[in-house]
Tab-separated table of C-alpha atoms in Angstrom:
chain	number	residue	atom	x	y	z
D	3	MET	CA	-4.538	-12.898	-15.179
D	4	ASP	CA	-3.582	-9.824	-16.864
D	5	ILE	CA	-3.815	-6.823	-14.175
D	6	LEU	CA	-3.102	-6.661	-10.045
D	7	VAL	CA	-4.432	-3.819	-8.807
D	8	ASN	CA	-2.970	-2.843	-5.163
D	9	ASN	CA	-5.837	-0.707	-3.607
D	10	ALA	CA	-5.460	-1.373	0.166
D	11	GLY	CA	-5.322	0.851	2.978
D	12	ILE	CA	-6.092	2.152	6.570
D	13	LEU	CA	-6.350	5.317	7.961
D	14	ARG	CA	-5.492	6.286	11.630
D	15	ASP	CA	-7.830	9.814	12.868
D	16	LYS	CA	-4.681	10.977	14.693
D	17	THR	CA	-1.852	13.416	13.426
D	18	LEU	CA	1.711	12.052	13.377
D	19	TYR	CA	2.837	13.662	16.668
D	20	ASN	CA	-0.014	11.879	18.469
D	21	MET	CA	0.428	8.687	16.853
D	22	GLU	CA	1.872	5.629	18.874
D	23	GLU	CA	4.473	3.822	17.167
D	24	ASN	CA	2.159	0.357	17.186
D	25	GLU	CA	-0.464	2.681	15.158
D	26	TRP	CA	2.290	3.262	13.028
D	27	ASP	CA	3.685	-0.179	12.667
D	28	GLY	CA	0.266	-1.474	11.741
D	29	ILE	CA	-0.490	1.273	8.911
D	30	MET	CA	2.621	0.571	7.182
D	31	GLU	CA	1.585	-3.412	7.666
D	32	VAL	CA	-1.630	-2.567	5.394
D	33	HIS	CA	0.012	0.082	3.037
D	34	LEU	CA	3.513	-1.447	1.973
D	35	LYS	CA	3.328	-5.055	3.140
D	36	GLY	CA	0.033	-5.591	1.867
D	37	HIS	CA	1.493	-4.298	-1.738
D	38	TYR	CA	4.458	-6.747	-1.300
D	39	ASN	CA	2.496	-9.501	-0.449
D	40	CYS	CA	-0.319	-9.471	-3.570
D	41	THR	CA	2.766	-8.093	-5.845
D	42	ARG	CA	5.496	-10.990	-5.017
D	43	PRO	CA	3.407	-13.802	-6.070
D	44	PHE	CA	1.921	-11.924	-9.335
D	45	VAL	CA	5.307	-11.073	-10.229
D	46	ARG	CA	6.385	-14.872	-10.072
D	47	TYR	CA	3.350	-15.703	-11.804
D	48	ILE	CA	4.156	-12.912	-14.907
D	49	ARG	CA	7.703	-14.597	-15.069
D	50	ASP	CA	6.973	-18.131	-14.975
D	51	GLU	CA	4.243	-17.757	-17.556
D	52	ASN	CA	6.289	-15.706	-19.819
D	53	ARG	CA	3.186	-13.259	-19.548
D	54	LEU	CA	5.107	-9.999	-20.924
D	55	ASN	CA	1.997	-7.749	-21.169
D	56	CYS	CA	0.770	-7.716	-17.529
D	57	ARG	CA	0.259	-4.743	-15.612
D	58	ILE	CA	0.647	-3.793	-11.877
D	59	LEU	CA	-1.326	-0.711	-10.733
D	60	ASN	CA	-0.402	0.783	-7.050
D	61	MET	CA	-2.914	3.184	-5.560
D	62	SER	CA	-2.694	5.528	-2.907
D	63	SER	CA	-4.854	8.241	-1.387
D	64	VAL	CA	-3.987	12.033	-1.284
D	65	SER	CA	-3.305	11.976	2.799
D	66	GLY	CA	0.431	11.062	1.606
D	67	LEU	CA	0.379	14.000	-0.755
D	68	PHE	CA	-1.140	16.613	1.945
D	69	TRP	CA	-0.416	16.610	5.035
D	70	GLU	CA	-3.190	18.377	7.543
D	71	PHE	CA	-1.926	20.392	10.741
D	72	ARG	CA	-4.024	20.017	13.649
D	73	SER	CA	-3.205	21.827	17.119
D	74	ASP	CA	-4.947	18.870	18.912
């Protein structure tokens, strides 16, 4: 294995100020902990197998770059 692609994500159809804390926690579980849970064993594999040319690609969405203001 030479590359790991982390591309998991979920979206809640709410603005930040309408979101409950448990919904925010669910998003963080998928976005951050999902990347961690995949990357950690891959890094161990790279180290243990002395694979120096492996790559990790972490993807995100434009939702993290552009905020949509809604007055609902």
